[in-house]
XYZ file of C-alpha atoms in Angstrom:
315
model
C -31.062 13.256 17.409
C -31.432 15.813 14.924
C -32.514 19.434 15.742
C -35.944 19.382 16.439
C -38.024 22.331 14.995
C -41.223 21.731 15.669
C -42.777 20.219 12.989
C -41.920 16.732 11.841
C -40.088 14.723 14.839
C -36.825 14.878 14.425
C -35.214 11.423 12.814
C -32.845 8.742 14.931
C -30.070 7.177 11.601
C -28.607 4.290 12.068
C -25.138 3.076 10.140
C -25.563 -0.117 8.820
C -22.437 -1.478 7.439
C -24.222 -4.384 5.633
C -25.564 -1.684 3.490
C -23.738 -1.693 0.944
C -19.714 -2.890 -0.154
C -16.923 -1.201 -1.599
C -14.426 -3.835 -4.237
C -10.469 -2.933 -3.617
C -7.482 -4.558 -5.290
C -3.724 -3.736 -4.057
C -1.657 -4.591 -7.106
C 2.399 -5.505 -6.479
C 5.346 -5.410 -9.534
C 4.589 -9.393 -8.740
C 1.581 -9.956 -7.159
C -1.915 -8.202 -5.907
C -4.989 -8.814 -4.367
C -9.335 -8.214 -4.761
C -11.984 -8.406 -2.161
C -14.834 -7.504 -1.704
C -15.377 -5.477 1.658
C -18.954 -3.408 3.961
C -19.052 -0.631 4.514
C -16.292 -0.454 7.688
C -14.309 -1.159 5.700
C -14.338 -5.608 6.875
C -13.484 -8.080 3.721
C -16.182 -9.995 3.079
C -13.746 -12.026 0.954
C -10.463 -11.904 -0.594
C -8.508 -14.107 -3.307
C -4.899 -13.565 -5.404
C -5.469 -11.568 -8.697
C -5.224 -13.223 -11.287
C -4.004 -10.710 -14.363
C -2.328 -11.494 -17.719
C 1.657 -10.921 -18.013
C 2.689 -7.731 -18.332
C -0.660 -5.900 -16.669
C -1.479 -3.269 -18.771
C -3.670 -2.073 -16.781
C -6.473 -2.070 -20.406
C -5.953 -5.765 -19.577
C -6.147 -5.870 -15.816
C -9.174 -3.916 -15.013
C -11.085 -5.845 -17.635
C -10.298 -8.775 -15.887
C -10.088 -7.480 -12.111
C -14.598 -6.592 -12.780
C -14.554 -10.519 -14.285
C -13.374 -11.627 -10.582
C -14.614 -8.412 -8.585
C -17.744 -10.553 -10.075
C -17.243 -13.797 -8.921
C -15.909 -12.623 -5.288
C -19.758 -10.460 -4.769
C -20.629 -13.869 -6.068
C -19.342 -15.969 -3.260
C -20.196 -13.015 -0.959
C -23.793 -13.964 -1.580
C -24.198 -9.941 -2.599
C -24.447 -8.452 -6.696
C -23.270 -5.355 -7.997
C -26.323 -3.504 -7.044
C -24.305 -4.422 -3.609
C -21.685 -2.352 -4.858
C -20.924 1.597 -3.846
C -17.746 1.998 -4.910
C -14.000 1.181 -5.959
C -10.537 1.941 -4.560
C -7.431 0.128 -6.716
C -4.657 0.747 -5.258
C -1.211 1.129 -8.446
C 1.867 -0.010 -8.935
C 4.409 2.942 -10.737
C 3.114 5.331 -10.184
C 4.968 7.882 -13.545
C 1.772 4.775 -15.539
C -1.276 6.430 -13.638
C -3.089 7.567 -17.224
C -2.797 4.784 -18.062
C -5.448 3.163 -16.186
C -8.710 4.338 -17.675
C -11.235 3.411 -15.344
C -14.176 3.279 -17.292
C -14.782 -0.164 -17.255
C -15.559 -0.891 -13.423
C -17.821 2.045 -13.199
C -19.732 1.423 -16.399
C -20.316 -2.198 -14.692
C -20.936 -1.465 -11.782
C -21.849 2.630 -12.392
C -20.104 3.189 -9.054
C -17.265 5.797 -8.453
C -13.395 4.193 -9.218
C -10.006 5.752 -7.304
C -6.963 5.310 -7.888
C -3.704 5.386 -5.686
C 0.119 4.321 -5.566
C -1.063 0.907 -3.811
C 2.290 1.295 -1.236
C -0.034 4.774 -0.873
C -2.990 3.142 0.100
C -0.853 0.733 2.636
C 0.593 3.154 4.426
C -2.803 4.373 4.796
C -4.135 0.921 6.235
C -1.270 0.959 8.590
C -2.105 4.688 10.139
C -6.559 3.725 10.092
C -6.027 -0.080 11.906
C -2.617 0.938 14.032
C -1.390 4.644 13.473
C -4.659 6.242 14.029
C -2.591 8.795 16.372
C 0.484 8.988 14.160
C 0.668 12.250 11.909
C 3.938 11.477 10.607
C 5.243 7.777 9.310
C 6.705 6.759 6.893
C 5.784 3.291 5.291
C 8.243 2.168 3.258
C 7.756 -1.681 1.200
C 10.226 -3.740 -0.235
C 9.026 -6.744 -2.229
C 10.952 -7.390 -5.648
C 10.864 -3.451 -6.146
C 10.918 -0.895 -3.334
C 8.757 2.099 -2.535
C 6.938 4.396 -0.131
C 3.809 6.140 1.453
C 4.445 9.581 3.463
C 1.164 9.767 5.844
C 2.440 13.553 6.982
C 0.129 15.667 9.043
C -2.334 13.142 9.070
C -2.779 13.150 5.080
C -0.993 11.548 2.652
C 1.067 13.163 1.270
C 1.716 12.450 -3.380
C 3.335 15.988 -4.896
C 3.244 17.382 -7.635
C 2.878 14.782 -10.029
C 2.110 12.682 -7.492
C 5.343 10.600 -7.892
C 6.225 11.494 -3.432
C 7.717 8.139 -2.082
C 9.499 7.190 -4.873
C 12.247 6.139 -2.714
C 13.445 2.712 -3.887
C 15.041 5.313 -6.929
C 17.339 7.126 -4.601
C 21.338 6.113 -5.767
C 23.518 4.775 -1.997
C 26.566 5.061 -2.296
C 29.310 3.711 -4.209
C 27.590 0.964 -5.436
C 28.507 -1.821 -8.012
C 26.937 0.488 -10.561
C 24.509 -1.691 -11.388
C 20.993 0.145 -14.283
C 18.023 -0.191 -12.751
C 14.486 -0.326 -14.753
C 13.896 3.831 -14.079
C 17.471 4.003 -16.915
C 19.752 5.898 -13.985
C 22.260 3.737 -11.919
C 23.088 2.355 -8.194
C 18.650 2.920 -6.866
C 18.216 1.269 -3.659
C 16.043 -0.699 -5.473
C 18.400 -1.970 -8.603
C 20.798 -3.178 -5.569
C 18.292 -3.474 -2.298
C 14.762 -4.738 -3.598
C 14.207 -8.640 -4.527
C 14.505 -8.996 -7.785
C 18.125 -8.119 -6.989
C 18.556 -10.022 -4.326
C 17.724 -13.397 -5.847
C 20.332 -12.476 -9.225
C 22.381 -12.313 -6.304
C 21.893 -15.852 -4.173
C 21.409 -18.961 -5.459
C 17.893 -19.140 -4.269
C 15.223 -19.824 -6.989
C 13.024 -16.557 -6.243
C 12.740 -14.136 -4.278
C 10.077 -16.966 -1.372
C 12.946 -18.855 -1.679
C 14.911 -16.262 0.150
C 13.846 -14.881 2.338
C 12.193 -19.018 4.024
C 16.393 -19.542 3.770
C 16.814 -16.790 5.621
C 14.054 -17.943 8.250
C 15.923 -21.000 9.048
C 19.647 -18.528 9.741
C 21.284 -19.948 6.126
C 24.476 -17.565 5.699
C 24.157 -16.087 2.700
C 20.339 -16.344 2.521
C 21.289 -13.883 6.187
C 24.315 -11.399 4.720
C 21.998 -11.285 1.402
C 19.257 -9.794 4.005
C 20.917 -7.764 6.378
C 23.000 -6.255 3.891
C 19.789 -5.441 1.358
C 18.838 -3.543 5.018
C 22.197 -1.339 5.125
C 21.320 0.041 2.505
C 17.895 0.552 2.496
C 18.938 2.701 5.787
C 21.106 5.017 3.883
C 18.074 5.744 1.923
C 15.930 5.689 4.696
C 17.953 7.583 6.720
C 17.666 10.247 4.680
C 14.156 10.871 4.383
C 13.181 10.781 8.591
C 16.436 13.280 8.114
C 14.623 15.368 5.894
C 10.485 13.773 6.413
C 11.014 13.602 10.786
C 8.485 10.929 10.365
C 7.595 9.676 14.350
C 7.455 5.840 13.279
C 8.621 4.275 10.140
C 6.962 0.895 9.415
C 8.596 -1.856 7.044
C 6.809 -3.690 5.231
C 6.193 -6.272 1.863
C 7.567 -9.659 0.649
C 10.635 -9.039 2.348
C 10.539 -7.924 5.120
C 8.779 -11.462 6.547
C 12.376 -11.716 7.102
C 12.563 -9.262 9.231
C 14.625 -9.171 11.899
C 18.609 -9.780 9.649
C 16.416 -6.489 7.425
C 15.637 -4.492 10.419
C 19.392 -5.495 11.767
C 20.672 -3.677 8.232
C 18.818 -0.640 8.331
C 18.912 -0.357 12.062
C 22.437 0.471 12.015
C 22.676 3.224 9.692
C 19.718 4.997 10.101
C 20.408 5.587 13.651
C 24.489 6.194 13.104
C 22.928 8.429 10.062
C 20.340 10.282 10.975
C 20.584 12.962 13.649
C 19.763 12.790 17.274
C 16.842 15.166 17.248
C 15.247 13.337 14.421
C 15.922 10.300 15.561
C 15.359 10.588 18.918
C 11.875 9.007 19.723
C 12.357 6.983 16.203
C 10.536 3.567 15.729
C 11.350 1.631 13.164
C 8.622 -0.570 13.242
C 6.889 -4.138 11.172
C 3.914 -4.085 9.303
C 1.235 -5.206 12.167
C -1.541 -5.453 8.855
C 1.277 -7.497 6.220
C -0.088 -8.165 2.814
C -3.722 -6.799 3.504
C -2.809 -4.188 4.422
C -3.320 -1.935 1.139
C -6.455 -3.772 0.451
C -7.227 -2.012 4.863
C -5.677 0.996 2.664
C -7.759 1.116 -0.577
C -11.260 0.075 1.616
C -10.935 2.828 3.715
C -9.421 5.403 0.310
C -13.282 3.797 -0.943
C -15.320 5.258 2.185
C -13.860 8.575 2.882
C -15.141 9.488 -0.651
C -18.627 6.988 -0.545
C -19.380 8.415 3.312
C -18.852 11.728 3.809
C -20.394 14.019 4.626
C -21.705 15.205 0.857
C -21.804 12.183 -0.488
C -24.733 10.985 2.237
C -26.976 14.171 1.982
C -26.897 13.349 -1.136
C -27.605 10.124 -1.477
C -30.440 11.197 1.553
C -31.325 13.701 -0.964
C -32.279 11.616 -4.065
C -33.959 8.516 -2.038
């Protein structure tokens, strides 16, 4: 209830989660998903993102518009229900290439963009760790990246390039050239693409399945990848002092050998104080972390007090 000033009786407003929808998409290096959510962030409909090879933004965004429009129809909604859109994109260095005008023009709403790992970190934080102020989310899939929450807020850095954990070099590496041009980045040594190249498996899902079945080659590769990953996580723990490190991404389906390698190195190399209460855990949201975080990002903007006041004023 609003305060009474002696004039018109104060109005009582109730939040209607079904009063609109937000569009979200989380795009990794090799695959992605999109969804329609209500105003509480609940997923109403979800689909794999069917994007052209190369995922160039000027091609990917019109394709997303088409797929979102179809998904809205499947949810019994039309474009007039949309209140905002959010995209988790790979490779923050390319953000300037993501002209979101096709989305804004089609739906007439604000479009927010962030790194795919940042939104995954946000999703895990909001749903499962809301009381944790300092959290590191590490995604291990085709590539490797990290999202950092410090003081309860996503930290993006001066050029939005924070969290590029995959491009930290490991010690005594094999001399592999990373896609960034440097040698022995942890992504080039322990990322999913690197492990597939070292194994007899044709692709990452097969390698992960073999590790789950205790295939000796696959388990050895995944555990060694965990050790390499542990090197850079240990450094991050010393610098950032998170309360929780969350491991997500496709490779974490083979969680036991991966986390065994990570813990072996992190608790040996990071300082005793930084690891005294440190928890290393799997992602609880799994592949929904990015979509959930995208929805939270959009709703934080759309339902901010000033945005709500503006909507009520114009109503």
